[in-house]
Tab-separated table of C-alpha atoms and ligand atoms in Angstrom:
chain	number	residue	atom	x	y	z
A	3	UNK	CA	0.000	0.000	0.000
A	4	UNK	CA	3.119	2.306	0.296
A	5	UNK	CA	2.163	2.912	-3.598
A	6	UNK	CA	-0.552	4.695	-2.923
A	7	UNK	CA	0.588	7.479	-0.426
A	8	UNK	CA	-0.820	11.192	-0.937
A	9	UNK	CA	-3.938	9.084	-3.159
A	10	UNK	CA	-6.982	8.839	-1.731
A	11	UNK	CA	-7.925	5.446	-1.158
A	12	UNK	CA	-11.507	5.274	-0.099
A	13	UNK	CA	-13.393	3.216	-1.935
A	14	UNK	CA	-15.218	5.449	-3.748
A	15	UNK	CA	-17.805	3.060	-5.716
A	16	UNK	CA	-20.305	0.529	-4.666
A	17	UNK	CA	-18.827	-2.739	-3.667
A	18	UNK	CA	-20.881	-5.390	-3.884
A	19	UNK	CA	-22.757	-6.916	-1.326
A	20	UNK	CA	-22.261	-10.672	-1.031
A	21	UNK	CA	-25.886	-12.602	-0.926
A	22	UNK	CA	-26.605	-14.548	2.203
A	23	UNK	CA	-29.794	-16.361	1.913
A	24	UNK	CA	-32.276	-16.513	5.113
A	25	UNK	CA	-29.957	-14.138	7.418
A	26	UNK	CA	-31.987	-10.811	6.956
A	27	UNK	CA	-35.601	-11.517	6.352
A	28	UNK	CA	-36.970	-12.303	2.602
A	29	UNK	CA	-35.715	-10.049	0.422
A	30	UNK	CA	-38.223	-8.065	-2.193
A	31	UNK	CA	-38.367	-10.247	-5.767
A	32	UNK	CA	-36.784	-7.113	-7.493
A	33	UNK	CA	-33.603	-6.463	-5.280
A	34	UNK	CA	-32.693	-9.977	-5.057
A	35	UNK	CA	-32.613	-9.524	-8.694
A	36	UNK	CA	-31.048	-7.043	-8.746
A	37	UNK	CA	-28.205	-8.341	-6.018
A	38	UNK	CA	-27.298	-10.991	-8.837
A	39	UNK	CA	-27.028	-8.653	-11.871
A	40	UNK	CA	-24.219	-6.584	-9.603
A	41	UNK	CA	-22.886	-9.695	-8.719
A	42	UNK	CA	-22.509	-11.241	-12.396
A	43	UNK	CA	-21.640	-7.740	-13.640
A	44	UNK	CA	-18.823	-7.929	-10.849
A	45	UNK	CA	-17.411	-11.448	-12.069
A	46	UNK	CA	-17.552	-10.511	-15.007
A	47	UNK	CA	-15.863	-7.706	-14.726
A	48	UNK	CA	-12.821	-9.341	-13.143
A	49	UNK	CA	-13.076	-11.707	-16.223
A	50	UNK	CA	-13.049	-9.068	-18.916
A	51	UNK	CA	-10.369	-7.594	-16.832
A	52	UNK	CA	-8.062	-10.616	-16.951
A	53	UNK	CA	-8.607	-11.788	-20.169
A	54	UNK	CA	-9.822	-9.530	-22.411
A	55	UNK	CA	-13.243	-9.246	-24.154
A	56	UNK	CA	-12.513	-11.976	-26.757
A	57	UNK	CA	-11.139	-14.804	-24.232
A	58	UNK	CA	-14.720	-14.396	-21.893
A	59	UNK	CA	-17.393	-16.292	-22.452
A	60	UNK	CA	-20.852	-16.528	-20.564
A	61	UNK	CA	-19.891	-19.789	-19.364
A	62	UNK	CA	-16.323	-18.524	-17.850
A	63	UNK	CA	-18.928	-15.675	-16.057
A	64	UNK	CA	-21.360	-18.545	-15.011
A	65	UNK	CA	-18.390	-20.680	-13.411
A	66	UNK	CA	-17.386	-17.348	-11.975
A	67	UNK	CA	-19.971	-16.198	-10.193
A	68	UNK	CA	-21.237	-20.245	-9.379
A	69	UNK	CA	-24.512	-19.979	-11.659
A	70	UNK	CA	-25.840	-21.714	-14.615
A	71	UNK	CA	-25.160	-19.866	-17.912
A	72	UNK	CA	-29.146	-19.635	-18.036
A	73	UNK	CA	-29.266	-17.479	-14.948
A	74	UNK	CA	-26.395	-15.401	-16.558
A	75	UNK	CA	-28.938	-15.118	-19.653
A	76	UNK	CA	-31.231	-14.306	-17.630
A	77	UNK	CA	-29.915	-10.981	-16.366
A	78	UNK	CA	-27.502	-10.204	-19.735
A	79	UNK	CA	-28.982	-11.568	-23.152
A	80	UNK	CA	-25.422	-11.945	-24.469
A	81	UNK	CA	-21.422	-11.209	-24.042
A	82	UNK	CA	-22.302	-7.994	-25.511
A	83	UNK	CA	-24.652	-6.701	-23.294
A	84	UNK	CA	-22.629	-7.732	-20.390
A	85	UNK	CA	-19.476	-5.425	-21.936
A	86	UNK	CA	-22.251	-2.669	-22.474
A	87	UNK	CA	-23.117	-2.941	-19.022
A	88	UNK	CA	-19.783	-3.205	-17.307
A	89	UNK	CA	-18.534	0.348	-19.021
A	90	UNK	CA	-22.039	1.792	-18.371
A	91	UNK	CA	-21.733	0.954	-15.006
A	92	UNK	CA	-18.116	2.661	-14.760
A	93	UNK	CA	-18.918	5.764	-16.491
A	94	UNK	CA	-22.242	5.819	-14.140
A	95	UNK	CA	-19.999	6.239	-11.056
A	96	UNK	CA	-18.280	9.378	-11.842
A	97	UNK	CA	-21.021	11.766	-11.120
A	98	UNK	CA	-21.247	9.793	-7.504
A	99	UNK	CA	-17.626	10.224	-7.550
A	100	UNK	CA	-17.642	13.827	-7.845
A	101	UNK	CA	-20.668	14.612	-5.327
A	102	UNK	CA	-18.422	12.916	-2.921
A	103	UNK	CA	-15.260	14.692	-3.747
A	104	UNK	CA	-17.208	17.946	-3.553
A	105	UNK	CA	-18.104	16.632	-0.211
A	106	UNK	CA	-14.387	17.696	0.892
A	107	UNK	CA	-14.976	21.278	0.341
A	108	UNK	CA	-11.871	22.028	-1.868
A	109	UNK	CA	-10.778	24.917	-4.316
A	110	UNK	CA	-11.942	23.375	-8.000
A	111	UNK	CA	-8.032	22.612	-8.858
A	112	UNK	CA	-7.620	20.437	-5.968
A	113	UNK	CA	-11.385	18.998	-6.822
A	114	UNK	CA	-9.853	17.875	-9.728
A	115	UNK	CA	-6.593	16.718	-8.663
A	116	UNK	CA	-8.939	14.187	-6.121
A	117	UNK	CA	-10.776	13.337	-8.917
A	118	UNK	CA	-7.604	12.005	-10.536
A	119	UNK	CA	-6.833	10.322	-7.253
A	120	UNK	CA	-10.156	8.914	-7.041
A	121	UNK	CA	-9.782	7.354	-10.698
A	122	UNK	CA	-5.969	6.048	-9.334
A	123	UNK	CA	-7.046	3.948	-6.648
A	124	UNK	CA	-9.513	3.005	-9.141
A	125	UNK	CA	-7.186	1.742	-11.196
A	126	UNK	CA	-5.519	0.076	-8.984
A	127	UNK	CA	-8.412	-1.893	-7.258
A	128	UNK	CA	-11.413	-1.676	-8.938
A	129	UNK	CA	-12.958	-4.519	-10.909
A	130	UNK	CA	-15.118	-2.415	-13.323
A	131	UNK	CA	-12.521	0.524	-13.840
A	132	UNK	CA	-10.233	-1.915	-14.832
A	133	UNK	CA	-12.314	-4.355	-16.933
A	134	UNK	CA	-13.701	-1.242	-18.217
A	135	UNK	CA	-10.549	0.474	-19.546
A	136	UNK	CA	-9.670	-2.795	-20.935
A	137	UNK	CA	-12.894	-2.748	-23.215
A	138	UNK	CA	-12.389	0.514	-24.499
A	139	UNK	CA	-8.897	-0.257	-25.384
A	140	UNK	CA	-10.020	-3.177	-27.167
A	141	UNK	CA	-13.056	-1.232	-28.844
A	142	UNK	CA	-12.312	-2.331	-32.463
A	143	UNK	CA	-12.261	-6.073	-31.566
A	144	UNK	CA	-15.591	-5.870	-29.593
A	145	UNK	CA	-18.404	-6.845	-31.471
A	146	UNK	CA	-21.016	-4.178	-30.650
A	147	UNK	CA	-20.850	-0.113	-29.922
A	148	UNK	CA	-19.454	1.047	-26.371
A	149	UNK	CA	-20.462	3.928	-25.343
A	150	UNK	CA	-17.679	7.112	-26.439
A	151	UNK	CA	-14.670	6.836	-24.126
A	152	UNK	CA	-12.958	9.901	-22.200
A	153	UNK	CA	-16.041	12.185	-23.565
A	154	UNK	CA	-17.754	12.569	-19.742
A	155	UNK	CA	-13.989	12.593	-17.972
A	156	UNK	CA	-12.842	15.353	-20.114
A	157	UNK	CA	-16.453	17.162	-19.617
A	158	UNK	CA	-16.378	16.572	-16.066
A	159	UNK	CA	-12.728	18.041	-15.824
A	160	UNK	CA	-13.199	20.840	-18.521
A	161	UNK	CA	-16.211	22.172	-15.986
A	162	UNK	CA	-13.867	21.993	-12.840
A	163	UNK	CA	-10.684	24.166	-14.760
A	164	UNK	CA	-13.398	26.821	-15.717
A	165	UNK	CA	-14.544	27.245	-12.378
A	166	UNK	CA	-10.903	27.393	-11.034
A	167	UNK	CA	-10.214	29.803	-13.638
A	168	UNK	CA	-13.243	31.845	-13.157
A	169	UNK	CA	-11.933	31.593	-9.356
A	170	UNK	CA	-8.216	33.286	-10.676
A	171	UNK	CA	-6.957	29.667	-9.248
A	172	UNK	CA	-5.637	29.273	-13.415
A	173	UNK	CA	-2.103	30.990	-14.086
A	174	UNK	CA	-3.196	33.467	-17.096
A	175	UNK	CA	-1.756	31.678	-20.137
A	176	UNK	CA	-3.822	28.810	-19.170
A	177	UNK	CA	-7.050	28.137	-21.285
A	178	UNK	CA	-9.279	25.785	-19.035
A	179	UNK	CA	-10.492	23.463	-21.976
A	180	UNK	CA	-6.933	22.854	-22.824
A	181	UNK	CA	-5.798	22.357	-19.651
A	182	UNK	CA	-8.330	19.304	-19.073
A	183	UNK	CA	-7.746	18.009	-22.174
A	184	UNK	CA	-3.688	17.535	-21.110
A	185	UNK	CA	-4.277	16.702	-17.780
A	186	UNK	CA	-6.849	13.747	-19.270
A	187	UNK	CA	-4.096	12.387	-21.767
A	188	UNK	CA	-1.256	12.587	-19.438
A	189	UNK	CA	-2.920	10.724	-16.756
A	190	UNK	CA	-4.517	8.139	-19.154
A	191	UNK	CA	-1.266	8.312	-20.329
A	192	UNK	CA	0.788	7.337	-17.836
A	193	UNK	CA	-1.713	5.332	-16.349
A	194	UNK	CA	-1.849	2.919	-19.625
A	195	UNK	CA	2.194	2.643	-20.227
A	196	UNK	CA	2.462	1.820	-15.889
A	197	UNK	CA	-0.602	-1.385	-17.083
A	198	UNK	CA	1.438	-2.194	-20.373
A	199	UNK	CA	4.975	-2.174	-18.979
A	200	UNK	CA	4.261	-2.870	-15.235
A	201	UNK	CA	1.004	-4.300	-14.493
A	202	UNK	CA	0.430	-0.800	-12.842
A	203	UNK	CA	2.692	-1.548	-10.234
A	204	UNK	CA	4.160	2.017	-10.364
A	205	UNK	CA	0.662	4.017	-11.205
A	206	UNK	CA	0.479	5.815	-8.100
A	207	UNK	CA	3.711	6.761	-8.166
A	208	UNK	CA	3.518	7.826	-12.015
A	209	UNK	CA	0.308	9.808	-11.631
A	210	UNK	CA	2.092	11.726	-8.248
A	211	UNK	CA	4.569	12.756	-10.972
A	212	UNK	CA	2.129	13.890	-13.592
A	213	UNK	CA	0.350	15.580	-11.162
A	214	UNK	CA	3.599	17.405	-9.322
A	215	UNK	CA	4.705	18.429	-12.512
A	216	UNK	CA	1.489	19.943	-14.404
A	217	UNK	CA	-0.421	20.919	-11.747
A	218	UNK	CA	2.187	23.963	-10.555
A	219	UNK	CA	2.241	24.707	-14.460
A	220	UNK	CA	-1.023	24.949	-14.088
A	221	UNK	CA	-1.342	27.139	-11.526
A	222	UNK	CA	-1.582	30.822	-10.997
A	223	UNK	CA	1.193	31.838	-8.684
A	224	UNK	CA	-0.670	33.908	-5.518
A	225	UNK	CA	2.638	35.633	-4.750
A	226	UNK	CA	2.706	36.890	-8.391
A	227	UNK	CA	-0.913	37.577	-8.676
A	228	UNK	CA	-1.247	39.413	-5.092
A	229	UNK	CA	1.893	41.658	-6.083
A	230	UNK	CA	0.070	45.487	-6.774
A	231	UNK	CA	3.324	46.656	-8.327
A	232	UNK	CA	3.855	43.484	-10.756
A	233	UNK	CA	4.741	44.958	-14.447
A	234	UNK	CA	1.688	43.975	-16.469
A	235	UNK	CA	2.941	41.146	-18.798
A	236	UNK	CA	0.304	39.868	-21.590
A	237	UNK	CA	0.834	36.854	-23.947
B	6	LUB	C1	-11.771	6.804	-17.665
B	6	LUB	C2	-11.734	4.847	-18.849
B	6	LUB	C3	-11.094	4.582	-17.608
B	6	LUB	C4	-10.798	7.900	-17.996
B	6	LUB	O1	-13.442	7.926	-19.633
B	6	LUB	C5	-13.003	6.798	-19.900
B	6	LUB	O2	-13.221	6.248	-20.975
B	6	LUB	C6	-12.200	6.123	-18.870
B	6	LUB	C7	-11.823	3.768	-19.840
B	6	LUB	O3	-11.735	4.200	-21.150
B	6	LUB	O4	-11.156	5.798	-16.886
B	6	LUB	C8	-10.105	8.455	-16.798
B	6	LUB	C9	-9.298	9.660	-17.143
């Protein structure tokens, strides 16, 4: 866990609740149900995540999670639907993520800078992040339409580097769409040379570097702005 120091590690999504039959009363029809679709979606996930979208099959899901492949069927009509769900389900969370983070009460820059920490630890331990990224990566050799990947992240960061530069937190060369846009790609980025050469064994330590070296780029500098007699430089 030393990896992760200065990243949030708080699980941050829905882990999923293991099913215990006759321990808390009947359960309603509809959220037993639904307990099984999080937990397939879950196993599956850790499938996709291993193996990669062509190497999973319903049946490697069904010996997963310990069901028939006809109670699989019954919650995901086919392999397709199942990828469809496990990215819808990731890109789902972020909006949860970021109420959460807002909790924290932080300037919009460091909003965004736990956002990237949120995603790290992510990364790092989360079934559906990681079966998720490994989808998208593999987009041409899935047989149906994911959803567009990076679209919501760099929306979600675009709004946050407007507000800090409506708040003066941006130094003044800095245009806020641009600067998510960077700070998206570097951390994807780094994040998928760290899976490719290490098995992400060094992502928290790669993203503390992206993030130590844009973010002060990034950043208008208070001494500099607070200065009355600074010579007015444009450009
Ligand atoms: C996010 C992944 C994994 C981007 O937005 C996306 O498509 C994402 C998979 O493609 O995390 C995080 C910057």
């Amino acid at each position: 866990m030393s990896q992760n120091k200065g990243v949030v590690v708080e699980p941050l999504w829905p882990t999923p609740k293991i099913q215990r039959s006759g321990t808390a009363g009947p359960l309603l029809r509809q959220e037993r149900a639904e307990r099984t679709r999080e937990q397939i979606l879950h196993c599956a996930a850790r499938i996709f995540a291993e193996r990669g979208y062509q190497q999973t099959s319903i049946k490697d899901v069904a010996d997963e999670v310990a069901m028939t492949k006809g109670a699989v069927y019954f919650h995901f009509p086919n392999k397709q639907a199942l990828a469809i769900a496990v990215v819808d389900e990731l890109y789902s969370r972020w909006p949860v993520t970021l109420e959460a983070v807002r909790g924290k009460g932080l300037s919009p820059l460091d909003t965004v800078i736990e956002m990237f920490n949120a995603a790290t630890a992510a990364f790092l331990e989360d079934p559906i992040m990681q079966a998720g990224t490994r989808l998208q990566n593999e987009r041409d050799a899935v047989d149906v339409e994911l959803p567009p990947p990076y679209v919501d992240w760099t929306n979600l960061i675009s709004m946050l580097m407007r507000e800090a530069h409506q708040q003066g937190q941006l130094a003044q060369h800095v245009d806020p769409d641009v600067a998510a846009r960077v700070a998206v790609a570097a951390f994807f980025g780094s994040q998928h040379i760290s899976d490719n050469l290490n098995g992400r064994a060094d992502f928290a330590e790669r993203w503390r570097e992206v993030r130590d070296t844009l973010f002060p780029a990034l950043r208008a500098r208070p001494s500099l702005a607070a200065d009355p007699d600074r010579p007015v430089t444009r450009g």
